[in-house]
CSV table of C-alpha atoms in Angstrom, one decimal:
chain,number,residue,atom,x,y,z
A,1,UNK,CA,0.0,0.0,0.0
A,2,UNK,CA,0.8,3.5,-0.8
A,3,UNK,CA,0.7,6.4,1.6
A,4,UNK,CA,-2.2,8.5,1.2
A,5,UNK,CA,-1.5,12.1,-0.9
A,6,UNK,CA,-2.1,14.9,1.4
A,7,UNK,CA,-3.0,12.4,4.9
A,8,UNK,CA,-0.2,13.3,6.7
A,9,UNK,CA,-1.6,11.4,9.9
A,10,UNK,CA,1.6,9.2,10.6
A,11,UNK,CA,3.5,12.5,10.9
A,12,UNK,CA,1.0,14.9,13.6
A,13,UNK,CA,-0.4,11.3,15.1
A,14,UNK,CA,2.5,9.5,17.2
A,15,UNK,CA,5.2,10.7,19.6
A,16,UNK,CA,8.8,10.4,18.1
A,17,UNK,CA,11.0,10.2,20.5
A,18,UNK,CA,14.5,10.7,18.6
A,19,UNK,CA,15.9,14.0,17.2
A,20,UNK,CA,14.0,15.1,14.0
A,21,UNK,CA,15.7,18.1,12.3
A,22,UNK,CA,14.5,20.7,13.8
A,23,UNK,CA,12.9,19.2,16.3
A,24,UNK,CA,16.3,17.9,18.5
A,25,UNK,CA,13.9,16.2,21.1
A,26,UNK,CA,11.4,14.6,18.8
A,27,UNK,CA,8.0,15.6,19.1
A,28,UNK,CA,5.3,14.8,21.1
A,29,UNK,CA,1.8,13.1,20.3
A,30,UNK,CA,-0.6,14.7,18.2
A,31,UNK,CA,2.2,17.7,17.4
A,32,UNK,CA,2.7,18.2,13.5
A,33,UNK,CA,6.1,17.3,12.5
A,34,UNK,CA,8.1,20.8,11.4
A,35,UNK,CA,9.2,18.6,8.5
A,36,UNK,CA,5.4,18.2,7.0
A,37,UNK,CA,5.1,20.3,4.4
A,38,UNK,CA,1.9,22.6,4.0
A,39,UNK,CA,0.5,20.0,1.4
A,40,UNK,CA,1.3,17.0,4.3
A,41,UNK,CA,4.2,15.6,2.5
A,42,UNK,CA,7.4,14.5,4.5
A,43,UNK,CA,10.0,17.1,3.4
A,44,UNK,CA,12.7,14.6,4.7
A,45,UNK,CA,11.6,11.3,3.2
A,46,UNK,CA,14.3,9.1,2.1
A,47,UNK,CA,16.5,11.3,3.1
A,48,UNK,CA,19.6,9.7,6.3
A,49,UNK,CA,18.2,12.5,8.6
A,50,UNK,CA,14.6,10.6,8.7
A,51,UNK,CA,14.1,9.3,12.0
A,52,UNK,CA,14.4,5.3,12.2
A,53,UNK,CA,10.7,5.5,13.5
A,54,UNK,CA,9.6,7.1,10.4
A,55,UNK,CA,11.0,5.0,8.0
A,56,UNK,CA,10.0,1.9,10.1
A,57,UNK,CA,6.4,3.1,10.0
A,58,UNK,CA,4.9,1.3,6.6
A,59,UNK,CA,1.0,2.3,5.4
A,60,UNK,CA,-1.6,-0.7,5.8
A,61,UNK,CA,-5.0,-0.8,5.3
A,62,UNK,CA,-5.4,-1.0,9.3
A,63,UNK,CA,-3.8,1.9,9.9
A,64,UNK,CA,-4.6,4.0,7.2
A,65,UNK,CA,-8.1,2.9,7.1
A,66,UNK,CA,-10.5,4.8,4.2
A,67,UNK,CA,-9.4,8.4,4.9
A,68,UNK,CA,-7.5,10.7,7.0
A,69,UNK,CA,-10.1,10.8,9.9
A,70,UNK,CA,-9.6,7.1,10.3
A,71,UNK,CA,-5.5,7.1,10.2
A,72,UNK,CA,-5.8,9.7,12.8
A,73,UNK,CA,-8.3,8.1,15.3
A,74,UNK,CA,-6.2,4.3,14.3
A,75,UNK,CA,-3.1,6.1,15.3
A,76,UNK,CA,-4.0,7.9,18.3
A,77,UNK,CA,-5.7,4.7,19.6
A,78,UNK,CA,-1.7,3.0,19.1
A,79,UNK,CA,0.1,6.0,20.8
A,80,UNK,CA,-2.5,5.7,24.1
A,81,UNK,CA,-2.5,1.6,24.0
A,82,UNK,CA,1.5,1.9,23.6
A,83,UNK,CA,2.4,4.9,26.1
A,84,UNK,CA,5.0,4.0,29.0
């Protein structure tokens, strides 16, 4: 599966906990990444500086689900269930 044009969820969603440029401390949950573009592309994908989580983080019908509103609520539901 291909990521969704324009979703953007995976990136405002999750916590990242490992330096992202420009954000040196990651970012929490349900922050927009400073590297999503205003069109909710990764501006750093494929790129070495990508964060391990990011690239590790594949699409699927689960977690993308039929639209934006689902990736988001999918998501958010992960990030509680997984919280330390």
């Amino acid at each position: 599966m291909d990521c969704r044009s324009g979703c953007g969820a995976c990136c405002i969603a999750p916590s990242i906990t490992s330096p992202i440029p420009g954000m040196p401390h990651g970012k929490p949950a349900g922050v927009r990444c400073i590297q999503l573009t205003e069109d909710n592309r990764c501006a750093i994908f494929g790129k070495p500086e990508r964060p391990d989580f990011c690239a590790r983080l594949k699409p699927s019908v689960e977690m993308c689900g039929s639209d934006r509103e689902q990736a988001m609520l999918w998501l958010n539901r992960m990030e509680k269930l997984t919280a330390p």
